[in-house]
């Protein structure tokens, strides 16, 4: 704590470097900057106490400072142990007007290379605004939301259950975090949940968790699914990964991608961007899918579509993009060719069976550099695993670039304003933003690219049954 500001970051001296990058990013984030201008006077987030859990990058810094300009008080953590950019975290703590000696910014608890224990300690710090809790959550992947829901569940039950042998290591840490919290204050999360007006969720995997909570009636507050704004999932998931997937592979390995056989598991939005990214480098791309529609799309886009089994021994690069688990097993990895590269770009690390790999008899791990590990099998052949199976575009590179994140984060800001300023209008369900706002987000990004829109005439609008000012498509339209 310095001058009353709580934080835990790598080094505040990095703030100046972070501030330069933030300044350049602001120019590349026209949607967020337009939002700042539009709401400068009204300050619709005055009184909001936002607990944010989302990769602490330069782009996220611009999001955080936008929320602050709109009146919010903010605490922030990263939603992944490897994704923080330390200079961005330092700059946000110092703030535009502070110095490393006298930081005046936002409470951030994040550094690159946290342990899982540290990660959950940081997440727990989100919920303490002085003697109050937050009244909004901004989440990516749902870990902050999960902590509140599990906290309430165990407080209601009166105890945190003992972990079972089969529980993943990370879940055992969540249980330990909650046990400590419950021992100190038996109703902490119950109180916190009562104050929360809503959560806005960034990604496919987190949204999936929210719909599960809603289905079983367990969702404790309204939620906006930011991921399924068209200007989020059809842009960030696709064009963002098209940029940041090969960036991660290149920074990690510097292996020539051209001519190699690259396997992309999953052909959803992230898979589409990833496959295009590898093809752009000249790789021969193979796709695996379980959904006949996505498999057909991949085939019509010109990719070979087959089962992982068929290529596991011959391909050079493997990337999982499914949001599902156990896609690449330890047995698969044992069969791969020497120095095959294995990475994941989906949200959680269980797409690749890292626990199984570590337990392979006689396996040796050699750290080549941070977030790049060679696993040597007893027969002498090895594979290269990126970011220990965590999302490699943020672990090995710096994630998506600013322009695409401006689209995602403008949706986030509009969703926060929506839930915070309209309590009572939303039930404990999951909503998407109205199409009009989705179109507004896109509109805010056209000028920067020199895009000139054609204007509908009144007669044309009447002919296709829309308003001249939009929305231009029915809700079921898929883009
Ligand atoms: P999506 O649902 O559009 O795509 C996933 C695809 O994987 C689906 O087409 C599904 O049929 C397929 N799939 C499921 N199980 C499979 C299996 N066993 N084998 C082959 N294919 C399988 O989801 P989206 O939006 O593409 O997101 C995927 C993951 O990436 C999520 O975890 C999401 O949270 C994450 N994400 C990561 C980003 C990053 O920057 N690293 C950015 C955006 C999303």
Coordinates of C-alpha atoms and ligand atoms in Angstrom, one line a residue:
X1 CA 0.0 0.0 0.0
X2 CA 1.5 3.4 -1.0
X3 CA -0.4 6.7 -0.2
X4 CA -3.5 4.6 0.6
X5 CA -3.4 2.7 -2.8
X6 CA -3.3 -1.1 -2.6
X7 CA -1.6 -3.0 -5.4
X8 CA 0.7 -5.9 -6.2
X9 CA 2.6 -5.7 -9.5
X10 CA 6.1 -6.6 -10.6
X11 CA 7.8 -3.2 -10.6
X12 CA 6.3 0.4 -10.6
X13 CA 9.4 1.6 -12.4
X14 CA 8.1 0.0 -15.6
X15 CA 5.2 2.6 -15.6
X16 CA 6.8 5.0 -18.0
X17 CA 7.3 2.3 -20.6
X18 CA 3.8 1.2 -20.0
X19 CA 2.4 4.7 -20.4
X20 CA 4.1 5.2 -23.8
X21 CA 2.5 2.0 -25.0
X22 CA -0.9 3.0 -23.6
X23 CA -0.6 6.4 -25.4
X24 CA -0.1 4.6 -28.7
X25 CA -2.8 2.1 -28.0
X26 CA -5.3 4.9 -27.3
X27 CA -4.9 6.1 -30.9
X28 CA -5.7 2.5 -32.1
X29 CA -8.8 2.2 -29.9
X30 CA -11.2 4.7 -31.4
X31 CA -14.3 3.0 -30.0
X32 CA -13.1 3.3 -26.4
X33 CA -12.0 6.9 -26.9
X34 CA -15.3 7.9 -28.5
X35 CA -17.0 6.3 -25.5
X36 CA -14.9 8.5 -23.2
X37 CA -16.0 11.6 -25.1
X38 CA -19.6 10.6 -25.3
X39 CA -20.0 10.0 -21.6
X40 CA -17.5 12.6 -20.3
X41 CA -20.1 14.8 -18.7
X42 CA -22.7 12.3 -17.7
X43 CA -20.3 9.9 -15.9
X44 CA -22.8 7.0 -16.0
X45 CA -20.5 4.8 -13.9
X46 CA -20.3 7.2 -10.9
X47 CA -20.8 5.0 -7.9
X48 CA -19.8 1.8 -9.7
X49 CA -17.2 -0.3 -7.9
X50 CA -16.0 -2.6 -10.6
X51 CA -14.1 -5.9 -9.9
X52 CA -12.3 -6.7 -13.1
X53 CA -10.7 -10.0 -14.0
X54 CA -9.2 -9.8 -17.5
X55 CA -5.7 -10.2 -19.0
X56 CA -3.8 -7.1 -17.7
X57 CA -2.4 -5.9 -21.0
X58 CA -1.8 -2.5 -22.6
X59 CA -5.3 -2.7 -24.2
X60 CA -6.9 -3.6 -20.9
X61 CA -5.2 -0.5 -19.4
X62 CA -7.1 1.6 -21.9
X63 CA -10.3 -0.1 -20.9
X64 CA -9.6 0.4 -17.2
X65 CA -8.9 4.1 -17.6
X66 CA -12.1 4.5 -19.7
X67 CA -14.1 3.0 -16.9
X68 CA -12.4 5.4 -14.4
X69 CA -13.1 8.4 -16.7
X70 CA -16.8 7.3 -16.7
X71 CA -16.8 7.6 -12.9
X72 CA -16.1 4.1 -11.7
X73 CA -13.8 2.9 -8.9
X74 CA -11.9 -0.1 -10.2
X75 CA -9.9 -3.0 -8.8
X76 CA -8.2 -5.4 -11.3
X77 CA -6.6 -8.8 -11.7
X78 CA -5.4 -10.8 -14.7
X79 CA -7.5 -13.9 -15.6
X80 CA -4.4 -15.9 -16.5
X81 CA -1.1 -16.5 -14.7
X82 CA 1.0 -15.7 -17.7
X83 CA -0.9 -12.9 -19.5
X84 CA 0.0 -9.8 -17.6
X85 CA 2.2 -7.2 -19.3
X86 CA 4.1 -5.9 -16.3
X87 CA 4.6 -2.4 -17.8
X88 CA 0.9 -2.0 -18.4
X89 CA 0.1 -3.1 -14.8
X90 CA 2.6 -0.6 -13.4
X91 CA 1.3 2.2 -15.6
X92 CA -2.3 1.6 -14.5
X93 CA -1.3 1.6 -10.8
X94 CA 0.8 4.8 -11.2
X95 CA -2.0 6.4 -13.3
X96 CA -1.7 9.2 -15.8
X97 CA -1.0 11.8 -13.1
X98 CA 1.0 9.8 -10.6
X99 CA 4.7 8.8 -10.2
X100 CA 6.2 5.5 -9.1
X101 CA 6.8 7.1 -5.7
X102 CA 3.3 8.5 -5.4
X103 CA 1.0 6.3 -7.5
X104 CA -2.5 7.7 -8.1
X105 CA -4.1 5.1 -10.3
X106 CA -6.0 1.9 -9.8
X107 CA -5.5 -1.1 -7.5
X108 CA -4.1 -3.8 -9.7
X109 CA -3.0 -7.3 -8.4
X110 CA -1.2 -9.0 -11.4
X111 CA 2.2 -9.9 -12.6
X112 CA 3.5 -12.1 -15.4
X113 CA 4.3 -15.6 -14.0
X114 CA 2.0 -15.9 -11.0
X115 CA 1.7 -19.3 -9.3
X116 CA -1.8 -20.6 -9.0
X117 CA -1.8 -19.8 -5.3
X118 CA -0.8 -16.2 -6.1
X119 CA -3.5 -16.1 -8.8
X120 CA -6.3 -17.0 -6.5
X121 CA -4.9 -14.7 -3.8
X122 CA -5.1 -11.9 -6.4
X123 CA -8.6 -12.8 -7.4
X124 CA -9.7 -12.7 -3.8
X125 CA -8.3 -9.1 -3.5
X126 CA -10.8 -8.0 -6.1
X127 CA -13.6 -8.1 -3.6
X128 CA -12.4 -5.6 -1.0
X129 CA -13.1 -1.9 -1.8
X130 CA -12.2 -0.6 1.7
X131 CA -14.9 -2.0 3.9
X132 CA -17.3 -2.5 0.9
X133 CA -17.5 -5.1 -1.8
X134 CA -17.8 -4.4 -5.5
X135 CA -21.2 -3.8 -7.1
X136 CA -20.2 -4.8 -10.6
X137 CA -18.0 -7.6 -12.1
X138 CA -16.2 -7.5 -15.4
X139 CA -15.0 -11.0 -16.1
X140 CA -13.1 -13.0 -18.7
X141 CA -13.5 -16.7 -18.4
X142 CA -15.7 -16.5 -15.3
X143 CA -13.1 -17.0 -12.4
X144 CA -14.3 -13.9 -10.4
X145 CA -17.9 -14.9 -10.9
X146 CA -17.1 -18.5 -9.9
X147 CA -15.4 -17.4 -6.7
X148 CA -18.5 -15.4 -5.7
X149 CA -20.9 -18.3 -6.6
X150 CA -18.8 -20.9 -4.8
X151 CA -18.4 -18.6 -1.9
X152 CA -22.1 -18.2 -1.5
X153 CA -22.7 -21.9 -2.0
X154 CA -20.3 -22.9 0.8
X155 CA -21.4 -20.0 3.1
X156 CA -25.0 -21.2 2.8
X157 CA -23.9 -24.8 3.5
X158 CA -21.9 -23.6 6.5
X159 CA -18.6 -25.2 5.4
X160 CA -16.2 -25.6 2.5
X161 CA -15.9 -29.3 1.4
X162 CA -12.7 -31.2 1.6
X163 CA -11.1 -31.6 -1.8
X164 CA -11.2 -35.1 -3.3
X165 CA -8.1 -36.9 -4.7
X166 CA -9.5 -36.5 -8.3
X167 CA -10.1 -32.7 -8.0
X168 CA -7.8 -30.7 -10.3
X169 CA -4.9 -28.9 -8.4
X170 CA -6.4 -25.5 -9.2
X171 CA -9.8 -26.4 -7.7
X172 CA -8.1 -27.4 -4.5
X173 CA -6.6 -23.9 -4.3
X174 CA -10.0 -22.4 -4.9
X175 CA -11.3 -24.4 -2.0
X176 CA -8.4 -23.3 0.2
X177 CA -9.0 -19.7 -0.7
X178 CA -12.6 -19.9 0.2
X179 CA -11.9 -21.8 3.4
X180 CA -9.7 -19.0 4.6
X181 CA -12.4 -16.4 3.6
X182 CA -15.2 -18.2 5.4
X183 CA -13.1 -18.6 8.6
X184 CA -12.5 -14.9 8.7
X185 CA -16.1 -13.8 7.8
X186 CA -18.8 -16.5 7.5
X187 CA -21.1 -14.3 5.3
X188 CA -18.6 -12.3 3.2
X189 CA -19.6 -13.6 -0.3
X190 CA -23.3 -13.6 0.6
X191 CA -23.0 -9.9 1.3
X192 CA -20.9 -9.2 -1.8
X193 CA -23.3 -11.1 -4.1
X194 CA -26.3 -9.1 -2.7
X195 CA -24.6 -5.8 -3.8
X196 CA -23.6 -6.9 -7.3
X197 CA -25.9 -5.5 -10.0
X198 CA -24.4 -7.6 -12.7
X199 CA -21.5 -9.2 -14.5
X200 CA -20.3 -8.6 -18.1
X201 CA -18.5 -11.6 -19.5
X202 CA -15.8 -11.4 -22.2
X203 CA -15.3 -14.9 -23.5
X204 CA -16.9 -18.1 -24.9
X205 CA -15.8 -20.2 -22.0
X206 CA -17.0 -17.8 -19.3
X207 CA -20.4 -17.3 -21.1
X208 CA -20.8 -21.1 -21.2
X209 CA -20.4 -21.1 -17.4
X210 CA -23.0 -18.3 -17.0
X211 CA -25.6 -20.2 -19.1
X212 CA -25.0 -23.3 -17.0
X213 CA -25.7 -21.2 -13.8
X214 CA -28.8 -19.6 -15.4
X215 CA -30.1 -23.1 -16.5
X216 CA -29.9 -24.5 -12.9
X217 CA -31.3 -21.3 -11.4
X218 CA -28.1 -20.6 -9.5
X219 CA -27.1 -17.4 -11.3
X220 CA -26.9 -14.8 -8.5
X221 CA -27.2 -11.6 -10.6
X222 CA -27.9 -10.5 -14.2
X223 CA -25.3 -11.1 -16.8
X224 CA -24.4 -9.6 -20.2
X225 CA -22.8 -12.0 -22.6
X226 CA -20.3 -9.6 -24.3
X227 CA -18.7 -12.5 -26.3
X228 CA -21.7 -12.9 -28.5
X229 CA -21.9 -9.3 -29.6
X230 CA -21.1 -9.7 -33.3
X231 CA -18.4 -7.0 -32.9
X232 CA -16.8 -9.2 -30.3
X233 CA -16.7 -12.9 -31.3
X234 CA -16.7 -12.4 -35.0
X235 CA -13.7 -10.0 -34.7
X236 CA -11.6 -10.6 -31.5
X237 CA -12.0 -14.4 -31.6
X238 CA -11.3 -14.5 -35.3
X239 CA -9.2 -11.6 -36.5
X240 CA -7.5 -11.2 -33.1
X241 CA -6.3 -14.9 -33.2
X242 CA -5.4 -14.5 -36.8
X243 CA -2.8 -11.9 -35.6
X244 CA -1.8 -13.3 -32.2
X245 CA -1.5 -17.0 -32.8
X246 CA 1.5 -16.9 -35.1
X247 CA 2.9 -14.0 -33.1
X248 CA 3.0 -16.4 -30.1
X249 CA 4.5 -19.3 -32.0
X250 CA 7.1 -17.1 -33.6
X251 CA 8.2 -15.4 -30.4
X252 CA 8.3 -18.8 -28.6
X253 CA 10.1 -20.9 -31.2
X254 CA 11.2 -18.9 -34.2
X255 CA 10.5 -22.0 -36.2
X256 CA 9.7 -21.4 -39.9
X257 CA 5.9 -22.1 -40.2
X258 CA 5.9 -22.2 -44.1
X259 CA 5.6 -25.7 -45.5
X260 CA 5.0 -27.3 -42.2
X261 CA 1.8 -29.3 -41.4
X262 CA -0.2 -27.5 -38.7
X263 CA -3.2 -29.0 -37.0
X264 CA -6.0 -26.8 -35.7
X265 CA -8.4 -28.6 -33.3
X266 CA -11.8 -26.8 -33.5
X267 CA -13.1 -24.6 -36.3
X268 CA -15.3 -22.1 -34.3
X269 CA -14.4 -18.4 -34.3
X270 CA -11.0 -18.9 -32.7
X271 CA -10.3 -21.9 -34.9
X272 CA -11.2 -20.0 -38.1
X273 CA -8.8 -17.2 -37.2
X274 CA -6.1 -19.6 -36.1
X275 CA -6.3 -21.7 -39.3
X276 CA -6.1 -18.6 -41.5
X277 CA -3.2 -17.3 -39.4
X278 CA -1.1 -20.5 -40.1
X279 CA -2.1 -20.6 -43.7
X280 CA -1.0 -17.0 -44.1
X281 CA 2.5 -18.2 -43.1
X282 CA 2.4 -20.9 -45.7
X283 CA 1.6 -23.9 -43.4
X284 CA -0.4 -26.8 -44.8
X285 CA -3.3 -26.7 -42.3
X286 CA -5.4 -29.6 -41.1
X287 CA -8.5 -29.1 -39.1
X288 CA -10.3 -31.4 -36.6
X289 CA -13.9 -30.9 -35.7
X290 CA -16.8 -32.7 -34.0
X291 CA -19.6 -30.4 -35.5
X292 CA -20.5 -31.3 -39.1
X293 CA -21.4 -27.7 -39.9
X294 CA -18.0 -26.4 -38.8
X295 CA -16.2 -29.4 -40.5
X296 CA -18.0 -28.6 -43.7
X297 CA -17.0 -24.9 -43.4
X298 CA -13.4 -25.9 -42.9
X299 CA -13.5 -28.2 -45.9
X300 CA -15.1 -25.5 -48.1
X301 CA -12.5 -23.0 -46.9
X302 CA -9.9 -25.4 -48.4
X303 CA -8.6 -27.2 -45.3
X304 CA -8.1 -30.9 -45.0
X305 CA -10.5 -32.1 -42.2
X306 CA -9.6 -35.3 -40.5
X307 CA -9.2 -36.9 -37.0
X308 CA -6.2 -36.0 -34.8
X309 CA -5.3 -39.7 -34.8
X310 CA -4.5 -39.6 -38.5
X311 CA -2.0 -36.8 -38.3
X312 CA -0.6 -37.0 -34.8
X313 CA 2.6 -38.7 -35.9
X314 CA 3.3 -36.6 -38.9
X315 CA 2.2 -33.0 -38.2
X316 CA 4.7 -30.3 -37.0
X317 CA 2.5 -27.9 -35.1
X318 CA -0.7 -28.6 -33.0
X319 CA -3.0 -25.9 -31.7
X320 CA -6.2 -26.4 -29.7
X321 CA -9.0 -23.9 -30.0
X322 CA -12.0 -25.8 -28.7
X323 CA -12.9 -24.6 -25.2
X324 CA -13.3 -28.3 -24.5
X325 CA -11.0 -30.6 -22.5
X326 CA -8.6 -33.5 -23.2
X327 CA -8.3 -32.7 -26.8
X328 CA -4.6 -33.6 -27.0
X329 CA -3.8 -36.4 -24.6
X330 CA -0.5 -37.5 -23.1
X331 CA -0.6 -40.5 -25.3
X332 CA -1.0 -38.3 -28.4
X333 CA 2.0 -36.2 -27.3
X334 CA 4.2 -39.4 -26.8
X335 CA 3.5 -40.3 -30.5
X336 CA 4.3 -36.9 -32.0
X337 CA 7.4 -36.4 -34.1
X338 CA 10.6 -35.0 -32.7
X339 CA 10.3 -31.3 -31.7
X340 CA 6.6 -31.0 -32.7
X341 CA 5.2 -27.8 -31.3
X342 CA 2.1 -28.1 -29.1
X343 CA 0.1 -25.1 -27.9
X344 CA -3.4 -24.0 -26.9
X345 CA -5.3 -20.8 -27.6
X346 CA -8.6 -21.7 -25.9
X347 CA -9.3 -20.2 -22.5
X348 CA -8.3 -22.9 -20.1
X349 CA -5.2 -25.2 -19.9
X350 CA -7.1 -28.5 -19.8
X351 CA -7.4 -28.8 -23.7
X352 CA -3.9 -30.4 -23.5
X353 CA -3.4 -33.0 -20.8
X354 CA -0.5 -31.4 -19.1
X355 CA -1.0 -33.3 -15.9
X356 CA -0.9 -36.6 -17.9
X357 CA 2.2 -35.5 -19.7
X358 CA 4.1 -34.6 -16.5
X359 CA 3.2 -38.0 -15.1
X360 CA 4.6 -39.9 -18.2
X361 CA 7.2 -42.3 -16.8
X362 CA 10.7 -41.1 -17.4
X363 CA 9.7 -37.8 -19.0
X364 CA 12.1 -34.8 -18.5
X365 CA 11.2 -31.2 -18.7
X366 CA 13.8 -28.7 -20.0
X367 CA 12.9 -25.0 -19.7
X368 CA 14.1 -23.4 -23.0
X369 CA 13.0 -20.0 -21.8
X370 CA 10.0 -18.7 -19.8
X371 CA 6.8 -20.2 -21.2
X372 CA 8.7 -22.5 -23.6
X373 CA 9.3 -26.1 -22.4
X374 CA 10.8 -29.1 -24.1
X375 CA 9.5 -32.4 -22.8
X376 CA 12.0 -35.2 -23.5
X377 CA 10.6 -38.7 -23.6
X378 CA 12.7 -41.7 -22.4
X379 CA 13.4 -42.7 -26.1
X380 CA 15.1 -39.3 -26.6
X381 CA 12.6 -37.6 -28.8
X382 CA 11.0 -34.5 -27.5
X383 CA 8.1 -32.0 -28.0
X384 CA 7.9 -28.3 -27.4
X385 CA 5.0 -27.1 -25.2
X386 CA 4.1 -23.4 -25.2
X387 CA 2.9 -21.7 -22.0
X388 CA 2.4 -25.0 -20.2
X389 CA -0.8 -25.4 -22.2
X390 CA -2.2 -22.1 -21.3
X391 CA -3.4 -19.7 -24.0
X392 CA -0.2 -19.1 -25.9
X393 CA -1.1 -15.9 -27.7
X394 CA -1.1 -14.2 -24.3
X395 CA 1.6 -16.3 -22.6
X396 CA 4.1 -16.2 -25.4
X397 CA 3.1 -12.9 -27.1
X398 CA 1.0 -9.9 -26.1
X399 CA -2.4 -11.1 -27.1
X400 CA -4.6 -9.4 -29.6
X401 CA -3.7 -5.9 -31.0
X402 CA -5.4 -2.7 -29.8
X403 CA -7.8 -2.1 -32.8
X404 CA -9.6 -5.4 -32.4
X405 CA -9.7 -5.1 -28.6
X406 CA -11.3 -1.7 -29.0
X407 CA -14.3 -3.4 -30.5
X408 CA -14.5 -6.0 -27.6
X409 CA -13.9 -3.4 -24.9
X410 CA -16.4 -0.9 -26.3
X411 CA -19.0 -3.6 -25.9
X412 CA -17.7 -4.2 -22.3
X413 CA -18.1 -0.5 -21.4
X414 CA -21.6 -0.3 -22.9
X415 CA -22.6 -3.5 -21.1
X416 CA -21.3 -2.2 -17.8
X417 CA -23.3 1.1 -18.3
X418 CA -26.4 -0.9 -19.2
X419 CA -26.4 -3.2 -16.1
X420 CA -25.2 -0.5 -13.7
X421 CA -27.7 2.2 -14.7
X422 CA -30.7 0.0 -15.2
X423 CA -31.1 -2.1 -12.1
X424 CA -34.4 -3.9 -12.1
X425 CA -34.7 -4.0 -15.9
X426 CA -32.7 -7.3 -16.0
X427 CA -33.5 -10.6 -14.3
X428 CA -30.9 -13.1 -13.1
X429 CA -30.5 -14.3 -16.7
X430 CA -27.9 -13.9 -19.5
X431 CA -28.5 -11.2 -22.1
X432 CA -26.7 -9.9 -25.2
X433 CA -26.5 -6.2 -26.0
X434 CA -29.1 -5.0 -28.4
X435 CA -28.1 -5.1 -32.1
X436 CA -28.3 -1.3 -32.3
X437 CA -25.4 -1.1 -29.9
X438 CA -23.5 -3.8 -31.7
X439 CA -23.8 -1.7 -34.9
X440 CA -22.8 1.4 -33.0
X441 CA -19.5 -0.3 -31.9
X442 CA -18.8 -1.2 -35.6
X443 CA -19.6 2.3 -36.7
X444 CA -17.1 3.8 -34.3
X445 CA -14.3 1.9 -36.0
X446 CA -15.0 2.7 -39.6
X447 CA -13.4 6.1 -40.0
X448 CA -10.1 4.9 -38.7
X449 CA -10.0 2.4 -41.6
X450 CA -11.2 4.9 -44.2
X451 CA -14.5 3.0 -44.7
X452 CA -17.3 4.8 -46.4
X453 CA -20.7 3.4 -45.7
X454 CA -23.5 3.4 -48.3
X455 CA -26.6 5.1 -47.0
X456 CA -30.0 3.4 -47.5
X457 CA -32.7 5.5 -49.1
X458 CA -36.0 5.6 -47.4
X459 CA -37.6 3.6 -50.2
X460 CA -34.8 0.9 -50.0
X461 CA -35.2 0.7 -46.2
X462 CA -39.0 0.2 -46.6
X463 CA -38.4 -2.4 -49.3
X464 CA -36.2 -4.6 -47.0
X465 CA -38.2 -3.7 -43.9
X466 CA -35.6 -1.9 -41.8
X467 CA -35.2 1.6 -40.4
X468 CA -32.8 3.9 -42.3
X469 CA -30.8 4.2 -39.1
X470 CA -30.7 0.4 -38.4
X471 CA -30.7 -2.2 -36.9
X472 CA -30.2 -3.7 -40.4
X473 CA -30.5 -7.4 -39.6
X474 CA -32.9 -9.6 -37.6
X475 CA -31.5 -11.1 -34.4
X476 CA -31.2 -14.6 -36.1
X477 CA -28.9 -13.3 -38.8
X478 CA -25.5 -15.0 -38.4
X479 CA -22.9 -12.7 -40.3
Ligands
LIG1 P1 -16.6 -21.9 -30.6 O1 -17.6 -22.6 -29.8 O2 -17.0 -20.9 -31.7 O3 -15.5 -22.9 -31.2 C1 -15.1 -24.1 -30.6 C2 -15.1 -25.2 -31.7 O4 -14.5 -26.4 -31.2 C3 -16.6 -25.6 -32.0 O5 -16.8 -25.5 -33.4 C4 -16.7 -27.0 -31.5 O6 -17.5 -27.8 -32.4 C5 -15.2 -27.5 -31.6 N1 -14.9 -28.7 -30.7 C6 -15.4 -29.0 -29.5 N2 -14.9 -30.1 -29.1 C7 -14.0 -30.6 -30.0 C8 -13.2 -31.7 -30.2 N3 -13.1 -32.7 -29.2 N4 -12.4 -31.8 -31.3 C9 -12.5 -30.9 -32.3 N5 -13.3 -29.8 -32.2 C10 -14.0 -29.6 -31.1 O7 -15.7 -21.1 -29.5 P2 -14.6 -19.9 -29.8 O8 -15.3 -18.6 -29.7 O9 -13.9 -20.3 -31.0 O10 -13.7 -20.1 -28.5 C11 -12.9 -21.2 -28.3 C12 -12.0 -21.0 -27.0 O11 -11.1 -19.9 -27.2 C13 -12.9 -20.7 -25.8 O12 -12.3 -21.3 -24.7 C14 -12.7 -19.2 -25.7 O13 -13.0 -18.7 -24.4 C15 -11.3 -19.0 -26.1 N6 -10.9 -17.7 -26.6 C16 -9.6 -17.4 -26.6 C17 -9.1 -16.2 -27.1 C18 -7.6 -15.9 -27.0 O14 -7.2 -14.8 -27.3 N7 -6.8 -16.9 -26.7 C19 -10.0 -15.2 -27.7 C20 -11.4 -15.6 -27.8 C21 -11.8 -16.8 -27.3

